[in-house]
Coordinates of C-alpha atoms in Angstrom, one line a residue:
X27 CA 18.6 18.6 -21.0
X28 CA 15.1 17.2 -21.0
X29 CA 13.7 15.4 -18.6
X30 CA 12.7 12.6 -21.1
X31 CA 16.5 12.1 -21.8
X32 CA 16.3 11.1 -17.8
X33 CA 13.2 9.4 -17.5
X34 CA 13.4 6.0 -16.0
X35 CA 11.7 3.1 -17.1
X36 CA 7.9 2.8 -15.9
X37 CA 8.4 -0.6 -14.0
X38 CA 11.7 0.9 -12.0
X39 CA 11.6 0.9 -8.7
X40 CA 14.4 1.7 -6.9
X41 CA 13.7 -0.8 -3.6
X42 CA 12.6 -4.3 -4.8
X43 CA 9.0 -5.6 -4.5
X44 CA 7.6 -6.2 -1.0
X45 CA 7.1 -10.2 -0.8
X46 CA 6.8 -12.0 3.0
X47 CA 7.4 -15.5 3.3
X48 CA 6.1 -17.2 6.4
X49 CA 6.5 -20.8 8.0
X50 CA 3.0 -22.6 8.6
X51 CA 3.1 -24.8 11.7
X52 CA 3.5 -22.6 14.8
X53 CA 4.5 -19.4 13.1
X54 CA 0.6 -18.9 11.4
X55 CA -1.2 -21.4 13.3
X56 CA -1.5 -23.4 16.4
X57 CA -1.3 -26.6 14.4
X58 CA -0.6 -28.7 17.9
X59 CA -3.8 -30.6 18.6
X60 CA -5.0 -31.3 15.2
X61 CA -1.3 -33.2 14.3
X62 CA -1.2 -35.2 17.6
X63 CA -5.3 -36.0 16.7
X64 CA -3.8 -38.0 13.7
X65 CA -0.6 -39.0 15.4
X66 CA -2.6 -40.9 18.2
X67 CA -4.8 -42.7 15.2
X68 CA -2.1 -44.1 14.0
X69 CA -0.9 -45.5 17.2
X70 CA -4.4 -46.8 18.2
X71 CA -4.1 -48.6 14.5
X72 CA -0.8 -49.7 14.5
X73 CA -0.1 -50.8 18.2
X74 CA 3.2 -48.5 18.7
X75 CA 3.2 -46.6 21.2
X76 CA 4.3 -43.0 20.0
X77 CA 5.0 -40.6 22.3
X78 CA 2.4 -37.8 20.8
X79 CA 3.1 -35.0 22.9
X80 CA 7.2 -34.9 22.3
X81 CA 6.2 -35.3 18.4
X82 CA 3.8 -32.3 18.6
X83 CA 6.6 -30.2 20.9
X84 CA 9.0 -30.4 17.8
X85 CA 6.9 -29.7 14.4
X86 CA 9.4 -28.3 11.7
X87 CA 11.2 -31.1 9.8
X88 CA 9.6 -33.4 7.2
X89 CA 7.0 -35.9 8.0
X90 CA 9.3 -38.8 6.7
X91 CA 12.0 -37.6 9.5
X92 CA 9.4 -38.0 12.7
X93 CA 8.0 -41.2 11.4
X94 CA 11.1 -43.1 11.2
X95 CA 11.2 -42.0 14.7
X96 CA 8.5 -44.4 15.4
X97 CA 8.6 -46.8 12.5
X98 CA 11.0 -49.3 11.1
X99 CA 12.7 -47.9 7.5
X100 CA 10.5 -50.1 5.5
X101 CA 7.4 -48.9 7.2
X102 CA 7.5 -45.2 6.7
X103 CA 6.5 -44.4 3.1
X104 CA 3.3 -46.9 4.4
X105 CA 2.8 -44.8 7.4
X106 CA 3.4 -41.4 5.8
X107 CA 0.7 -42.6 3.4
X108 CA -1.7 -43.4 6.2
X109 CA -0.7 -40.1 7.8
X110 CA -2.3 -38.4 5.2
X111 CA -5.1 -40.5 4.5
X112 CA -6.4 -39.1 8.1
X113 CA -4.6 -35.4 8.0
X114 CA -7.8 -33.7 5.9
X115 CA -10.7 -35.3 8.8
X116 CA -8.9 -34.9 11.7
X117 CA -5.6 -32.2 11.4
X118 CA -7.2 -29.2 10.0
X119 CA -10.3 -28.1 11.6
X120 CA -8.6 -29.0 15.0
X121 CA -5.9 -26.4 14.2
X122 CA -6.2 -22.4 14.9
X123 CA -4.5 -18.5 14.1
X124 CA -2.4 -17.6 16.0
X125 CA -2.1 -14.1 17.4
X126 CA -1.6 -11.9 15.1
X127 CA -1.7 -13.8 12.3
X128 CA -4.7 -11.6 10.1
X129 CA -3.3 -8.0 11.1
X130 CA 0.0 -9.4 10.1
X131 CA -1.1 -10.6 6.6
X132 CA -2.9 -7.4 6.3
X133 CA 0.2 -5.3 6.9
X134 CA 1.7 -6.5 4.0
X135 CA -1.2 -5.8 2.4
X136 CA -1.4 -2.6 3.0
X137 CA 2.1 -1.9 2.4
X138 CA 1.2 -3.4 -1.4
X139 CA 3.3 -6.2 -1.3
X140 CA 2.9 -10.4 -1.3
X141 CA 2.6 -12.8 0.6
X142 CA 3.7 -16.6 0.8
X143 CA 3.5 -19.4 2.4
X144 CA 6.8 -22.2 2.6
X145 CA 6.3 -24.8 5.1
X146 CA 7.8 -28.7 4.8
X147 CA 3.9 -30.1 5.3
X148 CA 2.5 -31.8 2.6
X149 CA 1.7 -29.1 -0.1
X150 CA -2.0 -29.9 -0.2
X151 CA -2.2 -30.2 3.4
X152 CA -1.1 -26.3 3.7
X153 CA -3.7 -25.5 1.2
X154 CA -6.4 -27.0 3.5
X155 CA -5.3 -25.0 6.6
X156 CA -5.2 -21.7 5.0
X157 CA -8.6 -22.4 3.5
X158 CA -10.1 -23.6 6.9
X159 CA -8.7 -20.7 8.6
X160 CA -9.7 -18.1 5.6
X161 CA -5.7 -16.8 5.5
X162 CA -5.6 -14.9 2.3
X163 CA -2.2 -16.1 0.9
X164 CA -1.0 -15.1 -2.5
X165 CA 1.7 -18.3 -3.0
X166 CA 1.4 -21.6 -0.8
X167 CA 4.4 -24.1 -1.2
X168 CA 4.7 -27.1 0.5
X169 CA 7.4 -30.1 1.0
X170 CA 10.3 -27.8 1.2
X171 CA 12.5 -27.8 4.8
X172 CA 15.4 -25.7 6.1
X173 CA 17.7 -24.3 3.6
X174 CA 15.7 -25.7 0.8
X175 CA 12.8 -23.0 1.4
X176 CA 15.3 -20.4 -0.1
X177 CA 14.3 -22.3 -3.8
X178 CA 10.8 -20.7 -3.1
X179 CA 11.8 -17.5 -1.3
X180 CA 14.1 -17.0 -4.4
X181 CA 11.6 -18.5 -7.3
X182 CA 9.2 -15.2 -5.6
X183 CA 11.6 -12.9 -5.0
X184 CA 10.9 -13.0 -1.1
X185 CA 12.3 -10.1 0.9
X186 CA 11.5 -11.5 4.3
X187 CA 11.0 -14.9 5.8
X188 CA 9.0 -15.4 8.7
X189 CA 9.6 -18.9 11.2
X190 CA 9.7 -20.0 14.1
X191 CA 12.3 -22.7 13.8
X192 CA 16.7 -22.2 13.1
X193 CA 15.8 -24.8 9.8
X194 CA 13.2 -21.4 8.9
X195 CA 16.8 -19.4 9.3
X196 CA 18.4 -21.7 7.0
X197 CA 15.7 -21.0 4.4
X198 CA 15.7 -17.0 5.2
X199 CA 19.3 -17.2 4.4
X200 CA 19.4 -19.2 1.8
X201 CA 17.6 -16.9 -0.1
X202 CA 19.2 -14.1 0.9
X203 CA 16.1 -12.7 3.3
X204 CA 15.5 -11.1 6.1
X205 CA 15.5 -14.0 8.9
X206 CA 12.7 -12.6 11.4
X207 CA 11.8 -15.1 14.0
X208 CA 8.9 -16.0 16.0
X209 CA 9.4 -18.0 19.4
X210 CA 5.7 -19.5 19.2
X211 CA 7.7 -22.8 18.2
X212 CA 10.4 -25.3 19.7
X213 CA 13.2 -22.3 19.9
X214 CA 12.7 -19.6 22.5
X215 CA 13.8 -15.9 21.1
X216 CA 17.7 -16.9 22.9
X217 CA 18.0 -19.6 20.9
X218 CA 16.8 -18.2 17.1
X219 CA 18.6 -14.6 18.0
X220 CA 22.0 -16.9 19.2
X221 CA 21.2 -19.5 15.8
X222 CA 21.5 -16.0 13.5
X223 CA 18.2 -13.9 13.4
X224 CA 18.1 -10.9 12.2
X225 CA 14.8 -9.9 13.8
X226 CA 13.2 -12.1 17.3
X227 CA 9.7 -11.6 17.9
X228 CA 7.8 -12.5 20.7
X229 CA 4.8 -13.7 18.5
X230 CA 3.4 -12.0 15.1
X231 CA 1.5 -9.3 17.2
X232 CA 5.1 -7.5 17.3
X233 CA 5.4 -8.2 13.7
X234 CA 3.2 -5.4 12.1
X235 CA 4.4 -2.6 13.6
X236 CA 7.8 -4.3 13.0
X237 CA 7.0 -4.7 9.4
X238 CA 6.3 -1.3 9.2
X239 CA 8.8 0.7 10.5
X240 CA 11.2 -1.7 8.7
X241 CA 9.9 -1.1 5.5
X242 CA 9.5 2.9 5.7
X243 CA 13.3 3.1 6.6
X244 CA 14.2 1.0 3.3
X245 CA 11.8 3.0 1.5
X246 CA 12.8 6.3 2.6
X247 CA 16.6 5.6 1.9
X248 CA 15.8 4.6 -1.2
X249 CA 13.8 8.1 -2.1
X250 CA 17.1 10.1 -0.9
X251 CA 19.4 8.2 -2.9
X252 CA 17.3 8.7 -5.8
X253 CA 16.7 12.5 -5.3
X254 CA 20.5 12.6 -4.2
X255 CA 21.4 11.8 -7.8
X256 CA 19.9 14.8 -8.8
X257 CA 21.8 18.1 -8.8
X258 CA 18.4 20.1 -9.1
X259 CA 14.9 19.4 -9.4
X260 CA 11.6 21.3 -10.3
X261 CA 8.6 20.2 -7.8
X262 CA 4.8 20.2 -9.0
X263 CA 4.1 21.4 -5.8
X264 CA 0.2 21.6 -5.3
X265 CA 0.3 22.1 -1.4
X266 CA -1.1 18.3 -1.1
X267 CA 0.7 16.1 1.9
X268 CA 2.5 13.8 -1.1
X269 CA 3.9 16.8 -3.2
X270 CA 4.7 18.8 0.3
X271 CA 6.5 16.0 1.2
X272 CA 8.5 15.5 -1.9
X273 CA 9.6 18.6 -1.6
X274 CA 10.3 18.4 1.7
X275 CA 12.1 15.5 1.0
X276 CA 14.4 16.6 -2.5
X277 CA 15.5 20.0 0.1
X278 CA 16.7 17.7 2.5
X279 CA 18.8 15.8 0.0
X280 CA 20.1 18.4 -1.9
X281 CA 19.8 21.5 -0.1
X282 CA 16.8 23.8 -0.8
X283 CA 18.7 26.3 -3.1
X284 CA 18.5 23.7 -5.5
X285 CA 15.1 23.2 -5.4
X286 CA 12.0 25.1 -6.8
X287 CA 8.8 24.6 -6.0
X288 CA 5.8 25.4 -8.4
X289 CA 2.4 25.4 -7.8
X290 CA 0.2 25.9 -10.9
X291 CA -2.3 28.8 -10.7
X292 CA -5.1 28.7 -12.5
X293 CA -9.1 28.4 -12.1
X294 CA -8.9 24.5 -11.2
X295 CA -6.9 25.6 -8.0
X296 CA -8.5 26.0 -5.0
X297 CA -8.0 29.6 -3.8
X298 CA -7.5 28.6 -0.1
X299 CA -4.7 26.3 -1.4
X300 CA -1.8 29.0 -2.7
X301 CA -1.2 30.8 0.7
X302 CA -0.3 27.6 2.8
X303 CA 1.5 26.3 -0.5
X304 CA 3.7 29.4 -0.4
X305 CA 4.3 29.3 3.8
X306 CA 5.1 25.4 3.3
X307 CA 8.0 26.2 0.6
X308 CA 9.2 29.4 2.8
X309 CA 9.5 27.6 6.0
X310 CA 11.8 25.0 4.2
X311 CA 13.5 27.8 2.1
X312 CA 12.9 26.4 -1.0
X313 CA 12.1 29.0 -3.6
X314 CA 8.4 29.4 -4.9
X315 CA 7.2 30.1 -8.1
X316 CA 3.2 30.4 -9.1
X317 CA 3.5 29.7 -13.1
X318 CA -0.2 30.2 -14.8
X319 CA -1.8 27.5 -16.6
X320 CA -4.1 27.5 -19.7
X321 CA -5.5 24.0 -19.3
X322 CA -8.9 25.7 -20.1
X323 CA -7.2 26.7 -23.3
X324 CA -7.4 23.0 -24.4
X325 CA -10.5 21.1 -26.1
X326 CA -9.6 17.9 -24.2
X327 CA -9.5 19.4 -20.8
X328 CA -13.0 21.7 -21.4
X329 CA -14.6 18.6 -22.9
X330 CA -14.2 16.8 -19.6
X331 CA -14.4 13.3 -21.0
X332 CA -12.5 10.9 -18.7
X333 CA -9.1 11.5 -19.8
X334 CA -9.6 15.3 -19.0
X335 CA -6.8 14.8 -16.5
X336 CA -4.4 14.0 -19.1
X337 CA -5.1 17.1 -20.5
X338 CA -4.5 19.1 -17.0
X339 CA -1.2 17.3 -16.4
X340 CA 0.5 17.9 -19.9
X341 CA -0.1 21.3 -19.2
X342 CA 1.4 21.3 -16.2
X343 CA 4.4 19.6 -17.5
X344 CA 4.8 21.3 -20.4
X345 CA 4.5 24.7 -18.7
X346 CA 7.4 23.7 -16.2
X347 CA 9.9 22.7 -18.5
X348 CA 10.8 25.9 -19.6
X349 CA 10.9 27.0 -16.2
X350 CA 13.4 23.8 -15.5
X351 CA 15.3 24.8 -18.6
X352 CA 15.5 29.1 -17.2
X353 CA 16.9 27.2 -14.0
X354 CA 19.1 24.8 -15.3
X355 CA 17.7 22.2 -13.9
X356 CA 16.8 18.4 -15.4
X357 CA 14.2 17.2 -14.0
X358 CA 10.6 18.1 -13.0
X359 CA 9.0 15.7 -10.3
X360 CA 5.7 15.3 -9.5
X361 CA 4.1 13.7 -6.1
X362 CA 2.9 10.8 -7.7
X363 CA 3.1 7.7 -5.1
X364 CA 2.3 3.9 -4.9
X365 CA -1.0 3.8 -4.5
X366 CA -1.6 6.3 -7.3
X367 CA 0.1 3.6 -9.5
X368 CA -2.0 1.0 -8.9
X369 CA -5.0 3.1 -8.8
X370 CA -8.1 2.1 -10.9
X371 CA -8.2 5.4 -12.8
X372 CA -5.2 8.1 -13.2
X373 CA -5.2 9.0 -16.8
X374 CA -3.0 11.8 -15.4
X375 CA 0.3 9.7 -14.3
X376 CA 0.3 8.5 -18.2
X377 CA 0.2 12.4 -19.4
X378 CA 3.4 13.1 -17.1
X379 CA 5.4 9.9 -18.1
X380 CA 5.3 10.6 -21.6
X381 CA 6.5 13.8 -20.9
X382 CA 9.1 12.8 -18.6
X383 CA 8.3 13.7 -15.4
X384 CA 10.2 11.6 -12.7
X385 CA 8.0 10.1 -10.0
X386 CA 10.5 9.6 -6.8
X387 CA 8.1 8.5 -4.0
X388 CA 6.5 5.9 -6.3
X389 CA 10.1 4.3 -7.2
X390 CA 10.4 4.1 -3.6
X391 CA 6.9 2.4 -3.3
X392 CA 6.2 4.9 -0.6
X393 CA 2.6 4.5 -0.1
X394 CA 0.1 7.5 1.3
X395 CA 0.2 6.2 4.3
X396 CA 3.9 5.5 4.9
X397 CA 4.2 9.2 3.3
X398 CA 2.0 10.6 6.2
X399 CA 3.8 8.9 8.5
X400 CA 7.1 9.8 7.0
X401 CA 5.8 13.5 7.9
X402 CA 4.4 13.2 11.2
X403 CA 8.0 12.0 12.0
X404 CA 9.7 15.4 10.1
X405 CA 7.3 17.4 11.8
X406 CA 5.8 18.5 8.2
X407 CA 2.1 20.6 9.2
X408 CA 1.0 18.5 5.3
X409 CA 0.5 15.4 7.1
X410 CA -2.7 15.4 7.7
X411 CA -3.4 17.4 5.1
X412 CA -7.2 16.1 3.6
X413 CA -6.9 15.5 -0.3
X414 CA -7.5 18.6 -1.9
X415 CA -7.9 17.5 -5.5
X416 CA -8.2 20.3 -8.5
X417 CA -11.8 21.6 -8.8
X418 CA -12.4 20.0 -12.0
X419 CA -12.9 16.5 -10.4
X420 CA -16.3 17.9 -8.9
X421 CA -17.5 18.5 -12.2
X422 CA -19.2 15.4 -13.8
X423 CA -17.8 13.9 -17.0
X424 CA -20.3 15.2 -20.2
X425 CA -20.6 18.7 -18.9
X426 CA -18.3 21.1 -20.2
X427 CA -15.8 22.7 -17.8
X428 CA -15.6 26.4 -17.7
X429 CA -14.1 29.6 -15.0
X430 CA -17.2 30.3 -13.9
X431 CA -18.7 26.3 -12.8
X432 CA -15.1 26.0 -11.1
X433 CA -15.7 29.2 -9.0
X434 CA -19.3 28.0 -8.4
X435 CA -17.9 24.5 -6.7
X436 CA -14.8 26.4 -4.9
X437 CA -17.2 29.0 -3.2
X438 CA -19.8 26.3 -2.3
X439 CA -17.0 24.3 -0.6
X440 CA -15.6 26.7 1.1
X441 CA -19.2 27.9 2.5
X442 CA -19.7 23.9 3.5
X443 CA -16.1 23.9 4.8
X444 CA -16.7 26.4 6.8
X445 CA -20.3 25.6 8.7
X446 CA -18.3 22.5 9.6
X447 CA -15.4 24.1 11.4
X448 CA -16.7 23.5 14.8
X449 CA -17.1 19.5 14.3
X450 CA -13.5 18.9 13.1
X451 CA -14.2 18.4 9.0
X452 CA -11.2 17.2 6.8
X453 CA -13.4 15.9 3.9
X454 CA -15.5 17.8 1.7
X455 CA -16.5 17.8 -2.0
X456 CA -19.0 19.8 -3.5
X457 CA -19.8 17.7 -6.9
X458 CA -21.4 19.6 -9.8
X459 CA -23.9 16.7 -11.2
X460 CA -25.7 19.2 -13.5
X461 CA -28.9 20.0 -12.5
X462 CA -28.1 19.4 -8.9
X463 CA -25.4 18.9 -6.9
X464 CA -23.8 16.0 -4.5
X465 CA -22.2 17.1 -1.0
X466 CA -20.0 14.7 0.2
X467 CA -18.6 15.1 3.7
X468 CA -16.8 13.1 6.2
X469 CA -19.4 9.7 7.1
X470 CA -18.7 10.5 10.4
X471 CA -20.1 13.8 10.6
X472 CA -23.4 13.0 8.8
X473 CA -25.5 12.0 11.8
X474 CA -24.1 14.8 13.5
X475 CA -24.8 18.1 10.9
X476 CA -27.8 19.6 10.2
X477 CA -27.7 18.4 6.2
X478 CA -30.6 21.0 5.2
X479 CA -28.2 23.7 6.4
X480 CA -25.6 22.3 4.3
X481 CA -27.9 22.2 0.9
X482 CA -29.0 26.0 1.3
X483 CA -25.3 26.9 1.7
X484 CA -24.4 25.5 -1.5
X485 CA -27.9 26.6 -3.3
X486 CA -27.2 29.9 -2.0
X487 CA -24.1 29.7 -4.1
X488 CA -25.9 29.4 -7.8
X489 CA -26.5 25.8 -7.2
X490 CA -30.1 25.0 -8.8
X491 CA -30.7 21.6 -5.8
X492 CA -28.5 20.1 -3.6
X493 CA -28.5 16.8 -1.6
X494 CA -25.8 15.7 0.7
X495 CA -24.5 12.2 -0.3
X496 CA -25.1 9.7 2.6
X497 CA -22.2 7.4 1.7
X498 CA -20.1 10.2 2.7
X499 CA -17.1 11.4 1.1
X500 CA -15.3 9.5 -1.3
X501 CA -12.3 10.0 -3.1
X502 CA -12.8 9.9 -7.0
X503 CA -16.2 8.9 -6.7
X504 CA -17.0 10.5 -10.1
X505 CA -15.2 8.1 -11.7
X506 CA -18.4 5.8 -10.2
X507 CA -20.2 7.4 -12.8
X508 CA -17.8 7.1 -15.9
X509 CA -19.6 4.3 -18.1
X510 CA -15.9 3.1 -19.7
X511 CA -12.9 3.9 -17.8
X512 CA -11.3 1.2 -19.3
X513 CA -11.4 3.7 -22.4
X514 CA -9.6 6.6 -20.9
X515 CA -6.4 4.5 -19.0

């Protein structure tokens, strides 16, 4: 069978979209003094004496519901009116994060999902705080209280609700969510974990590392159900921590006589990379194979335009299948992840789609940073393996790729690799600009090497000039200098 008759579709993911939904008043900011600032106004205007600090000890519930507290039945549209007459002057600026509020917005971030906002204030009054405060927030909703948050948390396809209140439950579970809680509020962590959280907090400090460790577990059952579906699988193992991992991962699911690993041989690899490659597969006892590939043999790839890399992995691909097919196997998978999807230029992940590649780790939106993480934990030596992309990324676009400039880059690298052994390097590109070349090492190191040493390395290696880069090394930073990659997607 080919692995195009298996191919899912290229938006299925096999755990839903990361989306976090949080409460606004005490769960993201201290919201206290700002709402008793108006709350006292309107006693000094009206003459009633409100008790300000017992409104301010129980925000959650609607506006209306506290004023008719204070206020006779007809009087509280009037009020609530006058409420937010003075809310923009007074409420916001007095109001401030609390702790843990930016790391925790930026853990979702980095975990490449959404964020939300669902709070029973005023809609335009939320939009004021978050702007005041500078909270990036992808959806604010306003006017919705208790169970009726779940019509937002469903509308957005929230995963996770954050409150501090048992009404911020209600909405959590309404929408079928994960209710975490935060006892910043009215409720200490007793009361939310007795009313039916799922998750107490102490505060949104705990929540990051919460966040993440949550989402890694769903994650990573999600990539062994989907390898467990396989009965066999064909790795494009090119020694890197995602592929390593992967295969790491597929052996562990079903068994590593079922797995082969292949790592492509051919002037674009590294030579420093098969050795480890073939120790990493042993020590799991998945069997290895080293299949050459002829991507020099095609006009595309030699060219080096920007879609050279579609070139290199429809080689690849098409030089595994028949090693799939002499195996019996159905599928071929390639170490593509989350972030690669999303990436600005991968011309690459289009090439192995159309020819049917399955992509596990990015159906399980396993980023490379959950997947180093994921092999810290298995004790895999990949992961902190530096990115070791093929040798044809050093050479920039326009100048035509052959054995002998791929050689040229490898041996310069290795002699820059190896001058910095002594400071600790993981980073280093040699890239072929032409009639120069760029060295690009880890910005940390670059007040500390000698740089001249580094250039007569790599000029002693054919180079005409050299210059180390003092941005330090970047990954795909020659697509910097590709005038249309819009062209090439």
């Amino acid at each position: 069978m080919s692995t195009a008759e298996i191919q899912p579709s290229a938006a299925t993911f096999d755990v839903p979209e990361l989306v976090v939904g949080f409460d606004l008043d005490m769960t993201l900011i201290d919201s206290r003094p700002g709402i008793q600032a108006v709350w006292d106004l309107l006693a000094a205007e009206t003459g009633v004496p409100i008790d300000t600090d017992l409104v301010v000890s129980r925000l959650g519930p609607p506006l209306t519901w506290e004023m008719a507290n204070w206020f006779p039945p007809e009087q509280v549209d009037a009020m609530v009116a006058r409420y937010r007459e003075h809310y923009p002057s007074h409420a916001i600026t007095g109001s401030l994060p609390l702790p843990g509020v930016a790391e925790s917005l930026a853990a979702v971030r980095a975990l490449r999902g959404r964020t939300m906002v669902v709070s029973a204030k005023y809609a335009p009054s939320v939009v004021l705080h978050l702007e005041h405060l500078g909270l990036d927030v992808d959806e604010p909703v306003g006017d919705l209280h208790g169970a009726e948050k779940g019509i937002a948390l469903r509308e957005h396809k929230a995963t996770i609700y954050v409150g501090d209140h048992t009404a911020d439950i209600d909405g959590a579970r309404a929408a079928g969510a994960v209710a975490v809680s935060v006892a910043t509020g009215p409720f200490t962590a007793d009361e939310l974990r007795a009313y039916g959280a799922d998750v107490v907090l102490n505060d949104l400090t705990e929540f990051p590392a919460w966040l993440d460790a949550y989402v890694l577990e769903q994650r990573l059952e999600a990539l062994m159900r989907r390898l467990s579906g396989y009965p066999s699988l064909v790795v494009a193992f090119s020694g890197g921590a995602d592929s390593a991992f992967l295969l790491a991962a597929a052996a562990r699911a079903i068994g590593p006589a079922n797995v082969v690993a292949a790592t492509a041989v051919s002037p674009s690899l590294p030579a420093a990379e098969l050795e480890p490659a073939a120790r990493f597969a042993d020590s799991i006892g998945v069997r290895h194979v080293t299949p050459p590939t002829h991507e020099m043999d095609r006009e595309g790839y030699q060219a080096n335009a920007g879609d050279r890399c579609y070139f290199c992995k429809a080689e690849l691909v098409e030089t595994l299948q028949p090693i799939a097919d002499e195996f019996g196997i159905t599928a071929i998978a390639t170490g593509t992840n989350a972030d690669d999807a999303i990436a600005g230029f991968r011309p690459g992940i289009r090439a192995a789609f159309e020819r049917g590649a399955i992509t596990p780790l990015k159906d399980a939106r396993l980023t490379k940073a959950q997947i180093r993480e994921a092999s810290r934990s298995w004790g895999l030596q990949t992961s902190d393996k530096p990115a070791a992309a093929c040798l044809s990324s050093r050479i920039a676009y326009g100048i035509r790729i052959t054995p002998n400039l791929l050689a040229r880059v490898d041996r310069a690298e290795q002699a820059v690799r190896s001058r910095l052994t002594a400071y600790g390097v993981q980073n280093v590109r040699v890239r072929d600009l032409g009639e120069t070349a760029s060295i690009e090492i880890d910005k940390r190191l670059l007040d500390q090497v000698d740089g001249q040493a580094l250039v007569d390395a790599v000029v002693a290696e054919g180079f005409p000039a050299a210059q180390v880069d003092p941005r330090g090394f970047r990954s795909g930073s020659m697509n910097e200098r590709l005038k249309d990659p819009e062209k090439y997607r």
